[in-house]
């Protein structure tokens, strides 16, 4: 059992002692009410994370004024009406020995008038390439008002009992917009020289310090490298860090990137990026200042995290998505239960992709996240639940049911558990799906689920298990194309190729350029095949999270994969495919055609079961082909629904789940 001594040694943030070196970094959840106030759901979420043993909790970016709001249901610190709700979060953290404080935030140009109700503001009228709305340049008077709003927000945090505040000077929001020549074109005392560009941040630090008690810890988050041409570099950031140290900040929280560089995959590193890729930035800053430094970025392994602190690369390690995936990560690590950790797989599907759609944050691998209140209600009695289908949705139903004390039988047609995760993990840069499959498979054993492999369950076999309820999670099958196929044509489904059941010959044409089509293209191109993707719409892989997509497209280009958009496959013959586009009808050489045209639900079993079993629930792709995130959420919700005898359980969003 690894000792992890450094990770679980006390840390210091100014006057505060923390129980360990683990930090929950700020993450907007979109769980508040319309006024940015804490809801019971939010409190339950924060309490659940605090219970898992993290030492320091930085609450999400909280807008100091309504014109600085970045997300529809983000925490606010703009009004005294938020204080009571915030105090409930403080109480939840303190009960479990964690220290807690919010991140003070103004979005500047990185928001839209849809969210704020007014034109976004910025140092200069330069639009953000992602949000695209032209902001209004702030006057000196308005700057002074915003500086004062940061101070007032800090005072509210202290009034609510918070232990510290963090100022959000990273990720391209208003403070970075002033700091960076990428966004600041001002010619007054707030623009031009580094000192002038730092003025806004320095005034905010002063205003915050003046608004709180003398030794109240103030942390600042910075993007060490903005990763855009003309943006802040590590050298610029070191100068800023030194200035902040001189101003007496308690710690520096070191991240990277802004919205313009988001798709480079640093700010919230996706599956294709390595663990700990931002640590060198924290290390660089730590080498130049004496204040404690927090490192962040895809830190998922306790031994790795401990080493970062032990080697003096950072004083604290922030684990953001890691805590959404498993709030008990700190306690499990401390107790040496590393095999039981449900790892964040960096899929970005459930969390940041939903947030950027202005939805509430979920976690693909942990359906309890966002639903802690519903999960907290214990079942009235132990039931017998039979699950058919051992993919991610079925295994999750089995896991949640077994964890909640039910007796579970799980049927799986194949000889191994995993379902479509096997195909998902086959392309390059997709290791997370394997991690999820292995975790869920381990859990089946740990929780004593009666797994019956190699068994295609019939209604009769299911009845023999005498279940109180059945969860049908039998997934989907690839959709057959409705095109003409000539004699001798060689065609295959993508899933069969990814699973090694079919071989292909070059050149290959992939019919259908969704995310799985694009990934299959990469899988084949890496093996040296010549690949063309034919896609009916105007772009490929649009169903992938944006950073994942950008990196995938880059790699496809490097492999020389040809992409034909606005093009329809008309027929497939031996050695060629006939396609139609705005340029007319033509043929493309194709020794093998790969169909990647979506999936249709596997149905049938549920109806047969319903004749004798009262409670039968169909989940995941067996309802409608969607992503793993939805399959897992529905697997968990099916169990809660069975316990309570209602068809759907949860928040409003869960009611709309099937239509999502
Ligand atoms: C859903 C979500 C919301 C986030 N919101 C914030 C935020 O409010 N403020 C901030 O500084 N960073 C925010 N981040 C970035 C995280 O704090 C963290 O730096 C990033 O997720 C990388 O760390 P991780 O790999 O441990 O998750 C957010 C990330 C996610 C996934
Ligand atoms: S949704 Fe994916 S990236 Fe986000 S926390 Fe969960 S596993 Fe990690």
XYZ file of C-alpha atoms and ligand atoms in Angstrom:
699
model
C 0.000 0.000 0.000
C 1.583 3.316 -1.041
C 2.106 5.625 1.945
C 1.164 8.845 0.110
C 2.663 10.691 3.049
C 3.102 14.042 1.367
C -0.392 14.068 -0.132
C -1.920 13.554 3.292
C 0.357 15.892 5.212
C -1.112 19.232 6.370
C -0.728 22.220 4.080
C -0.738 25.960 4.657
C -2.705 28.695 2.917
C -1.795 31.878 4.764
C -3.273 31.620 8.250
C -5.126 28.398 7.375
C -3.943 24.887 7.968
C -5.438 22.362 5.553
C -5.805 18.690 6.480
C -4.102 17.512 3.305
C -2.660 18.757 0.004
C -5.704 17.956 -2.085
C -7.731 20.785 -3.545
C -11.075 20.792 -5.315
C -10.461 23.391 -8.034
C -13.302 25.703 -9.037
C -15.850 24.123 -11.367
C -19.100 25.784 -12.418
C -21.922 23.247 -11.995
C -24.991 25.189 -13.171
C -26.916 23.942 -10.117
C -28.033 27.293 -8.619
C -31.386 29.009 -8.969
C -32.008 31.827 -11.463
C -30.525 34.379 -9.037
C -27.269 32.460 -8.579
C -28.242 31.266 -5.093
C -27.341 27.894 -3.612
C -30.030 25.201 -3.955
C -30.521 22.103 -1.766
C -29.205 20.100 -4.689
C -26.006 22.142 -4.731
C -25.551 21.740 -1.004
C -25.964 17.966 -1.252
C -23.340 17.882 -4.008
C -20.788 19.889 -2.035
C -21.447 17.907 1.133
C -20.872 14.659 -0.780
C -17.488 15.848 -2.031
C -16.473 17.169 1.401
C -17.346 13.772 2.906
C -14.853 12.117 0.560
C -11.889 13.729 2.326
C -10.600 16.594 0.145
C -8.846 19.205 2.293
C -9.516 22.455 0.414
C -12.608 23.264 -1.610
C -12.547 26.162 -4.038
C -16.122 26.849 -5.028
C -16.929 27.616 -8.609
C -16.351 30.885 -10.452
C -18.975 33.123 -8.845
C -20.010 36.261 -10.664
C -19.398 39.503 -8.770
C -21.879 41.412 -10.971
C -24.687 40.190 -13.242
C -22.868 41.523 -16.322
C -20.009 39.161 -15.479
C -22.118 36.001 -15.411
C -20.789 33.304 -17.712
C -23.296 30.484 -17.223
C -27.052 30.378 -16.765
C -27.110 28.811 -13.274
C -23.713 29.784 -11.935
C -23.110 30.771 -8.319
C -23.429 34.515 -7.675
C -21.677 36.761 -5.152
C -23.301 39.909 -6.485
C -25.931 40.386 -3.815
C -26.340 39.882 -0.057
C -29.153 37.441 -0.841
C -26.524 34.796 -1.681
C -24.923 34.813 1.776
C -27.283 32.425 3.599
C -27.054 29.785 0.881
C -23.290 30.083 0.750
C -23.183 29.590 4.514
C -24.831 26.177 4.068
C -21.947 25.115 1.814
C -19.447 26.357 4.382
C -21.187 24.344 7.062
C -21.123 21.228 4.846
C -17.365 21.577 4.251
C -16.507 22.354 7.863
C -18.471 19.348 9.131
C -15.954 17.190 7.270
C -12.857 19.203 8.184
C -12.357 20.906 4.806
C -11.677 24.601 4.277
C -13.771 26.334 1.646
C -14.012 29.566 -0.327
C -15.404 30.802 -3.634
C -13.673 31.962 -6.782
C -14.439 35.614 -7.536
C -15.217 36.001 -11.213
C -16.186 38.335 -14.006
C -16.489 36.786 -17.481
C -15.710 39.952 -19.443
C -16.009 39.119 -23.144
C -16.123 35.339 -22.587
C -19.897 35.272 -22.229
C -22.901 36.243 -24.323
C -25.758 38.710 -23.974
C -28.081 35.673 -23.893
C -26.607 34.806 -20.496
C -26.053 38.303 -19.076
C -28.934 40.184 -20.683
C -26.531 42.971 -21.737
C -23.666 43.410 -24.156
C -20.516 41.772 -22.716
C -17.778 44.136 -21.506
C -13.983 43.947 -21.892
C -10.885 46.135 -21.734
C -11.179 46.625 -25.504
C -13.881 45.998 -28.085
C -12.237 42.822 -29.391
C -14.531 39.779 -29.738
C -13.590 36.368 -28.398
C -13.181 33.927 -31.311
C -15.357 31.327 -29.572
C -18.198 33.544 -28.283
C -17.968 35.909 -31.282
C -19.966 38.731 -29.676
C -18.297 42.154 -29.884
C -17.848 43.435 -26.312
C -18.080 47.049 -25.176
C -14.826 48.611 -23.916
C -15.087 49.588 -20.253
C -14.737 53.211 -19.153
C -12.496 54.113 -16.204
C -15.571 54.668 -14.028
C -16.928 51.233 -14.903
C -13.564 49.659 -14.130
C -13.681 51.231 -10.674
C -17.205 49.850 -10.158
C -16.113 46.337 -11.088
C -13.071 46.551 -8.810
C -15.417 47.566 -5.984
C -17.759 44.674 -6.870
C -14.871 42.219 -6.370
C -14.305 43.716 -2.917
C -18.007 43.517 -2.013
C -18.152 39.913 -3.214
C -15.180 38.985 -1.012
C -16.868 40.611 1.991
C -20.000 38.493 1.337
C -17.862 35.365 1.214
C -16.317 36.197 4.583
C -19.756 37.029 5.994
C -20.938 33.571 4.929
C -18.093 32.031 6.930
C -15.783 31.167 4.038
C -12.144 30.516 4.910
C -10.597 32.250 1.887
C -11.349 33.619 -1.559
C -9.682 32.913 -4.874
C -9.566 35.616 -7.562
C -10.085 34.222 -11.057
C -7.253 35.699 -13.060
C -7.038 32.758 -15.491
C -8.707 31.215 -18.552
C -9.207 34.410 -20.528
C -11.909 35.991 -18.341
C -12.037 39.708 -17.539
C -8.903 39.882 -15.371
C -6.840 37.960 -17.946
C -8.306 40.175 -20.644
C -6.666 43.118 -18.896
C -3.426 41.246 -18.165
C -2.927 40.033 -21.714
C -1.813 41.894 -24.840
C -3.970 39.348 -26.736
C -7.087 41.169 -25.526
C -5.989 44.479 -24.028
C -5.547 47.251 -26.631
C -6.156 50.136 -24.248
C -4.087 53.269 -24.407
C -4.863 54.570 -20.899
C -3.255 53.563 -17.605
C -4.877 50.090 -17.872
C -3.151 49.138 -21.137
C 0.223 49.111 -22.859
C 3.047 48.275 -20.459
C 2.954 45.120 -18.301
C 2.567 47.302 -15.234
C -0.471 49.036 -16.737
C -2.035 45.741 -17.791
C -1.541 44.416 -14.250
C -3.242 47.479 -12.738
C -6.780 46.034 -12.833
C -5.701 42.832 -11.007
C -3.630 44.770 -8.490
C -6.575 47.079 -7.757
C -8.825 44.043 -7.296
C -6.388 42.402 -4.878
C -6.218 45.665 -2.925
C -10.014 46.057 -2.918
C -10.493 42.466 -1.771
C -7.886 42.814 0.981
C -9.516 46.034 2.143
C -12.957 44.393 2.262
C -12.003 41.393 4.425
C -10.237 40.948 7.751
C -6.491 41.606 7.696
C -5.149 38.064 7.448
C -8.017 36.566 5.417
C -6.281 34.398 2.781
C -6.538 35.539 -0.833
C -5.499 33.098 -3.581
C -5.111 34.058 -7.246
C -5.561 31.747 -10.217
C -3.490 32.469 -13.319
C -3.076 30.893 -16.746
C 0.696 30.494 -16.871
C 0.608 30.265 -20.652
C -2.419 31.425 -22.623
C -1.295 29.247 -25.537
C -2.315 31.792 -28.172
C -0.069 33.923 -30.394
C 0.475 37.267 -28.672
C -0.967 35.986 -25.390
C 0.553 35.701 -21.933
C 3.680 33.557 -21.731
C 5.236 31.872 -18.675
C 7.712 34.783 -18.433
C 4.847 37.291 -18.288
C 3.114 35.189 -15.656
C 6.203 34.951 -13.489
C 6.377 38.743 -13.410
C 2.685 38.836 -12.390
C 3.267 36.135 -9.771
C 6.131 38.111 -8.217
C 3.936 41.180 -8.040
C 1.161 39.165 -6.364
C 3.628 37.715 -3.883
C 4.680 41.240 -2.960
C 0.996 42.069 -2.417
C 0.766 39.232 0.117
C -1.410 36.654 -1.630
C -1.701 33.325 0.219
C -1.196 31.027 -2.767
C -1.112 30.873 -6.551
C -3.267 28.412 -8.469
C -1.626 27.717 -11.818
C -3.615 26.660 -14.871
C -3.262 27.432 -18.597
C -5.181 28.532 -21.672
C -8.218 30.638 -22.509
C -11.301 30.133 -24.690
C -9.352 30.890 -27.870
C -6.938 28.054 -27.091
C -9.508 25.745 -25.501
C -9.500 23.280 -28.366
C -5.755 22.743 -27.990
C -6.694 20.522 -25.057
C -4.781 22.100 -22.156
C -7.342 24.057 -20.142
C -9.481 20.990 -19.453
C -7.309 18.187 -20.825
C -9.288 15.587 -22.810
C -8.684 11.841 -23.060
C -6.108 12.286 -25.794
C -3.794 14.317 -23.526
C -1.411 12.829 -20.986
C -1.916 13.061 -17.221
C -0.367 16.020 -15.435
C 0.448 18.025 -18.555
C 0.016 21.384 -16.784
C 2.260 20.519 -13.818
C 5.393 21.971 -15.489
C 3.660 25.370 -15.477
C 3.045 25.197 -11.713
C 6.598 23.988 -11.201
C 7.977 26.893 -13.201
C 6.050 29.436 -11.103
C 6.970 27.682 -7.869
C 10.630 28.019 -8.788
C 10.238 31.820 -8.874
C 8.071 32.669 -5.841
C 7.955 31.776 -2.164
C 4.160 31.409 -1.818
C 2.474 27.990 -2.041
C 1.528 26.872 -5.537
C -1.409 24.687 -6.579
C -0.948 22.406 -9.607
C -3.882 21.145 -11.676
C -4.719 19.236 -14.850
C -5.738 15.623 -15.321
C -4.287 14.370 -12.061
C -6.003 11.082 -11.475
C -3.525 8.782 -9.842
C -2.820 9.169 -6.086
C 0.777 7.954 -6.401
C 1.439 10.486 -9.175
C -0.210 13.262 -7.121
C 1.856 12.385 -4.059
C 5.051 12.436 -6.109
C 4.304 15.951 -7.376
C 4.189 17.251 -3.797
C 7.062 15.065 -2.587
C 9.331 16.286 -5.385
C 8.496 19.891 -4.541
C 6.966 20.585 -7.949
C 3.868 22.040 -6.251
C 2.549 22.436 -2.711
C -1.022 21.416 -3.475
C -2.591 19.174 -6.079
C -6.006 20.079 -7.487
C -8.232 17.242 -8.635
C -11.309 18.639 -10.358
C -13.024 16.162 -12.619
C -11.410 13.431 -10.542
C -13.747 14.444 -7.689
C -16.798 14.586 -9.951
C -15.982 11.025 -10.971
C -15.328 9.840 -7.420
C -15.773 12.176 -4.450
C -14.293 9.425 -2.253
C -10.985 9.506 -4.180
C -9.105 11.142 -1.227
C -10.379 8.674 1.393
C -9.886 5.684 -0.898
C -6.330 6.864 -1.649
C -5.534 7.373 2.036
C -6.878 3.937 2.891
C -4.978 2.254 0.034
C -8.179 1.270 -1.806
C -6.789 2.397 -5.152
C -8.521 -0.365 -7.122
C -11.891 0.944 -5.969
C -11.358 4.415 -7.411
C -13.775 5.340 -10.173
C -11.409 7.320 -12.351
C -12.324 10.378 -14.357
C -11.698 9.199 -17.900
C -11.320 12.750 -19.288
C -14.155 12.176 -21.756
C -15.463 15.707 -21.142
C -18.916 14.491 -22.277
C -20.787 14.718 -19.005
C -19.139 17.778 -17.479
C -17.653 20.537 -19.602
C -19.499 19.703 -22.846
C -22.814 19.946 -20.995
C -21.712 23.169 -19.262
C -20.825 24.821 -22.556
C -24.334 23.875 -23.716
C -25.595 25.789 -20.637
C -26.804 22.538 -19.079
C -26.083 21.274 -15.575
C -22.841 19.373 -15.036
C -23.013 15.576 -14.850
C -20.272 13.019 -14.837
C -20.280 10.221 -17.379
C -18.777 7.639 -15.054
C -20.555 8.750 -11.883
C -24.317 9.126 -12.192
C -24.567 10.216 -8.555
C -22.894 13.530 -9.431
C -25.650 16.151 -9.815
C -28.169 13.735 -8.238
C -26.732 13.429 -4.721
C -30.018 14.435 -3.112
C -31.932 11.698 -4.887
C -29.259 9.105 -4.148
C -29.274 10.050 -0.454
C -32.750 8.513 0.015
C -32.147 4.928 1.140
C -34.244 2.113 -0.387
C -37.140 0.867 1.761
C -36.274 -2.799 1.249
C -33.816 -5.021 -0.575
C -35.086 -6.199 -3.952
C -34.117 -8.781 -6.543
C -33.085 -6.930 -9.682
C -32.086 -8.652 -12.901
C -30.143 -6.744 -15.517
C -29.905 -7.881 -19.108
C -26.870 -6.543 -20.944
C -23.361 -6.000 -19.571
C -22.434 -2.765 -21.336
C -21.789 0.481 -19.410
C -25.500 1.156 -18.765
C -26.269 -2.383 -17.647
C -23.156 -2.670 -15.476
C -23.982 0.681 -13.894
C -27.516 -0.457 -13.091
C -25.984 -3.572 -11.517
C -23.339 -1.579 -9.642
C -25.758 0.950 -8.196
C -28.313 -1.723 -7.327
C -25.724 -3.905 -5.569
C -24.229 -0.944 -3.729
C -27.688 -0.053 -2.459
C -28.163 -3.515 -1.033
C -30.184 -5.249 -3.740
C -29.548 -8.745 -4.990
C -28.455 -8.562 -8.613
C -28.209 -10.991 -11.521
C -26.552 -9.716 -14.698
C -26.863 -11.511 -18.041
C -24.361 -10.826 -20.807
C -24.518 -12.415 -24.250
C -20.761 -12.176 -24.904
C -17.981 -13.890 -23.015
C -16.791 -10.661 -21.409
C -18.430 -7.620 -19.831
C -18.109 -4.276 -21.601
C -20.518 -4.139 -24.540
C -19.804 -1.210 -26.814
C -16.910 -0.044 -24.636
C -14.722 -2.571 -26.476
C -15.314 -0.758 -29.771
C -14.991 2.665 -28.090
C -11.552 1.857 -26.676
C -10.166 0.374 -29.895
C -9.193 3.590 -31.751
C -6.035 5.400 -30.660
C -6.169 7.984 -27.849
C -9.242 6.373 -26.241
C -7.733 4.727 -23.131
C -10.463 6.052 -20.849
C -13.080 3.688 -22.193
C -10.881 0.747 -21.294
C -10.382 2.181 -17.799
C -14.143 2.495 -17.386
C -14.738 -1.054 -18.630
C -12.120 -2.456 -16.282
C -13.462 -0.484 -13.326
C -17.063 -1.575 -13.861
C -15.986 -5.189 -14.387
C -13.978 -5.105 -11.133
C -16.969 -3.642 -9.329
C -19.198 -6.513 -10.428
C -16.890 -8.883 -8.596
C -16.323 -6.683 -5.546
C -20.051 -6.162 -5.080
C -20.918 -9.813 -5.562
C -23.109 -9.384 -8.636
C -24.180 -12.766 -10.042
C -22.745 -12.339 -13.559
C -23.826 -14.867 -16.181
C -21.566 -14.496 -19.190
C -22.068 -16.060 -22.596
C -25.824 -16.122 -22.000
C -28.267 -14.529 -24.387
C -31.105 -14.047 -21.925
C -34.567 -15.157 -22.956
C -37.720 -14.018 -21.174
C -37.920 -17.453 -19.585
C -34.352 -17.302 -18.249
C -35.016 -13.888 -16.753
C -38.221 -15.115 -15.102
C -36.266 -17.989 -13.539
C -34.272 -15.410 -11.536
C -37.587 -14.390 -9.857
C -36.892 -10.678 -10.131
C -38.891 -7.862 -8.566
C -37.779 -5.764 -11.523
C -35.738 -6.054 -14.705
C -33.462 -3.543 -16.383
C -33.101 -4.163 -20.108
C -29.805 -2.714 -21.329
C -29.261 -4.615 -24.539
C -27.867 -1.718 -26.533
C -28.141 -1.070 -30.235
C -26.979 -2.531 -33.528
C -25.365 -0.726 -36.461
C -27.804 0.804 -38.900
C -27.831 -0.757 -42.383
C -27.594 1.697 -45.246
C -30.520 2.073 -47.603
C -28.341 2.149 -50.690
C -27.752 -0.248 -53.534
C -24.890 -2.704 -53.130
C -23.592 -4.374 -56.281
C -22.311 -7.963 -56.537
C -18.851 -8.578 -55.081
C -18.798 -5.324 -53.134
C -16.842 -5.548 -49.886
C -18.578 -3.734 -47.045
C -18.428 -3.979 -43.248
C -19.742 -2.284 -40.145
C -17.246 -0.100 -38.264
C -17.838 -1.948 -35.015
C -16.794 -5.269 -36.565
C -13.575 -3.724 -37.805
C -12.803 -2.089 -34.458
C -13.378 -5.399 -32.705
C -11.054 -7.187 -35.132
C -13.864 -9.343 -36.559
C -13.408 -8.073 -40.110
C -10.340 -7.125 -42.120
C -10.229 -4.266 -44.618
C -8.273 -3.588 -47.790
C -7.134 -0.167 -49.020
C -8.403 2.140 -50.250
C -11.138 2.394 -47.626
C -14.202 4.613 -47.819
C -16.005 5.349 -44.562
C -19.676 6.089 -45.118
C -20.730 8.422 -42.278
C -18.488 10.986 -40.575
C -19.871 11.179 -37.062
C -17.448 10.865 -34.201
C -17.284 7.081 -34.527
C -16.719 7.331 -38.297
C -13.853 9.750 -37.749
C -12.355 7.544 -35.034
C -12.636 4.466 -37.228
C -10.849 6.450 -39.941
C -8.020 7.191 -37.527
C -7.904 3.552 -36.402
C -7.467 2.414 -40.019
C -5.140 5.228 -41.073
C -2.807 4.373 -38.180
C -2.577 0.858 -39.609
C -1.405 2.370 -42.882
C -4.667 2.285 -44.835
C -5.628 4.979 -47.293
C -8.932 6.366 -45.992
C -11.656 8.705 -47.261
C -14.613 9.792 -45.111
C -17.852 10.579 -46.927
C -20.259 12.680 -44.860
C -23.663 14.019 -45.792
C -23.562 17.142 -43.587
C -21.058 19.982 -43.701
C -18.620 18.735 -41.026
C -17.335 15.556 -39.398
C -17.232 14.456 -35.740
C -19.585 17.236 -34.664
C -20.914 14.953 -31.931
C -17.500 14.913 -30.168
C -16.654 17.459 -27.415
C -14.952 20.451 -29.135
C -11.414 19.884 -27.843
C -11.587 16.173 -28.564
C -12.828 16.988 -32.055
C -10.118 19.550 -32.819
C -7.339 17.160 -31.822
C -8.928 14.314 -33.776
C -9.226 16.429 -36.940
C -5.597 17.470 -36.582
C -4.504 13.848 -36.403
C -6.694 12.846 -39.351
C -5.029 15.575 -41.399
C -1.581 14.336 -40.338
C -2.537 10.844 -41.504
C -3.716 12.212 -44.857
C -7.327 11.092 -44.356
C -9.473 12.684 -47.048
C -12.758 14.203 -45.880
C -15.643 14.743 -48.293
C -18.508 16.687 -46.723
C -21.912 17.523 -48.250
C -21.526 14.240 -50.095
C -23.957 11.317 -50.268
C -23.059 7.681 -50.866
C -25.358 6.434 -53.654
C -24.179 2.896 -54.292
C -21.370 0.501 -53.456
C -19.807 -1.785 -56.050
C -16.765 -4.022 -56.207
C -13.766 -1.670 -55.976
C -15.676 1.630 -55.964
C -18.313 3.797 -54.371
C -20.614 6.143 -56.265
C -21.187 9.456 -54.503
C -23.136 12.613 -55.210
C -22.219 16.159 -54.191
C -22.662 19.710 -55.477
C -20.057 18.800 -58.108
C -22.273 16.018 -59.473
C -22.040 12.228 -59.432
C -18.624 10.530 -59.344
C -16.945 7.321 -58.265
C -14.262 6.926 -55.591
C -12.006 3.851 -55.537
C -12.858 1.666 -52.524
C -11.645 -1.867 -51.898
C -13.638 -1.842 -48.636
C -16.564 0.343 -47.610
C -17.137 0.832 -43.899
C -20.610 1.759 -42.709
C -20.739 4.161 -39.800
C -24.282 5.392 -40.080
C -25.454 5.301 -36.490
C -27.331 2.612 -34.649
C -30.863 1.422 -34.023
C -32.111 0.153 -30.662
C -32.272 -3.571 -29.958
C -35.855 -4.188 -28.903
C -38.097 -7.155 -28.385
C -37.116 -8.598 -25.027
C -38.892 -5.977 -22.937
C -42.321 -6.726 -24.392
C -41.902 -10.443 -23.808
C -40.932 -9.760 -20.185
C -43.807 -7.390 -19.540
C -46.358 -10.164 -19.943
C -45.341 -11.570 -16.540
C -43.013 -9.095 -14.811
C -44.547 -5.908 -13.485
C -41.534 -3.604 -13.493
C -39.452 -3.718 -16.686
C -37.286 -0.733 -17.589
C -35.439 -0.237 -20.849
C -32.375 2.011 -20.716
C -29.541 3.429 -22.811
C -29.114 2.593 -26.470
C -31.914 0.043 -26.225
C -34.220 3.103 -26.036
C -32.373 5.290 -28.497
C -28.716 5.259 -29.509
C -26.855 7.958 -27.581
C -23.614 8.428 -25.674
C -22.220 6.517 -22.697
C -23.144 9.468 -20.462
C -26.858 8.943 -21.042
C -26.672 5.137 -20.837
C -24.979 5.320 -17.435
C -27.357 7.981 -16.092
C -30.353 5.938 -17.168
C -28.932 2.738 -15.678
C -28.663 4.433 -12.290
C -32.019 6.182 -12.540
C -33.719 2.904 -13.419
C -32.612 1.468 -10.066
C -33.826 4.523 -8.130
C -37.108 4.382 -10.042
C -37.556 0.694 -9.211
C -36.957 1.385 -5.511
C -39.592 4.085 -5.469
C -42.070 2.524 -7.821
C -42.042 5.485 -10.181
C -41.147 5.498 -13.810
C -38.639 8.332 -13.664
C -36.748 9.757 -10.728
C -34.752 12.897 -10.378
C -34.632 16.451 -11.456
C -36.386 18.041 -14.338
C -33.441 17.311 -16.630
C -33.739 13.613 -15.893
C -37.359 13.658 -16.963
C -36.234 14.924 -20.332
C -33.339 12.503 -20.464
C -34.620 10.331 -23.255
C -35.164 13.388 -25.419
C -31.805 14.951 -24.559
C -17.309 21.510 -15.519
C -16.092 22.345 -15.298
C -16.240 23.646 -14.850
C -15.110 24.431 -14.617
N -15.274 25.681 -14.090
C -14.171 26.390 -13.720
C -14.304 27.587 -12.972
O -15.393 27.971 -12.569
N -13.175 28.283 -12.701
C -11.947 27.849 -13.061
O -10.956 28.502 -12.778
N -11.789 26.684 -13.727
C -12.864 25.937 -14.036
N -12.704 24.711 -14.618
C -11.342 24.177 -14.785
C -10.960 23.321 -13.563
O -10.853 24.095 -12.408
C -9.626 22.593 -13.793
O -8.619 23.543 -13.928
C -9.663 21.710 -15.027
O -10.839 20.942 -15.040
C -8.474 20.781 -15.101
O -8.366 20.024 -13.937
P -8.895 18.517 -13.803
O -8.241 17.730 -14.877
O -8.482 18.116 -12.428
O -10.371 18.548 -13.969
C -13.826 23.920 -14.879
C -13.696 22.621 -15.345
C -14.802 21.826 -15.541
C -14.627 20.408 -15.988
S -17.722 13.553 -17.486
Fe -15.875 12.528 -18.180
S -14.321 14.159 -18.071
Fe -16.056 14.884 -16.917
S -15.587 14.315 -14.828
Fe -16.807 12.643 -15.653
S -15.349 11.197 -16.495
Fe -14.266 13.081 -16.120
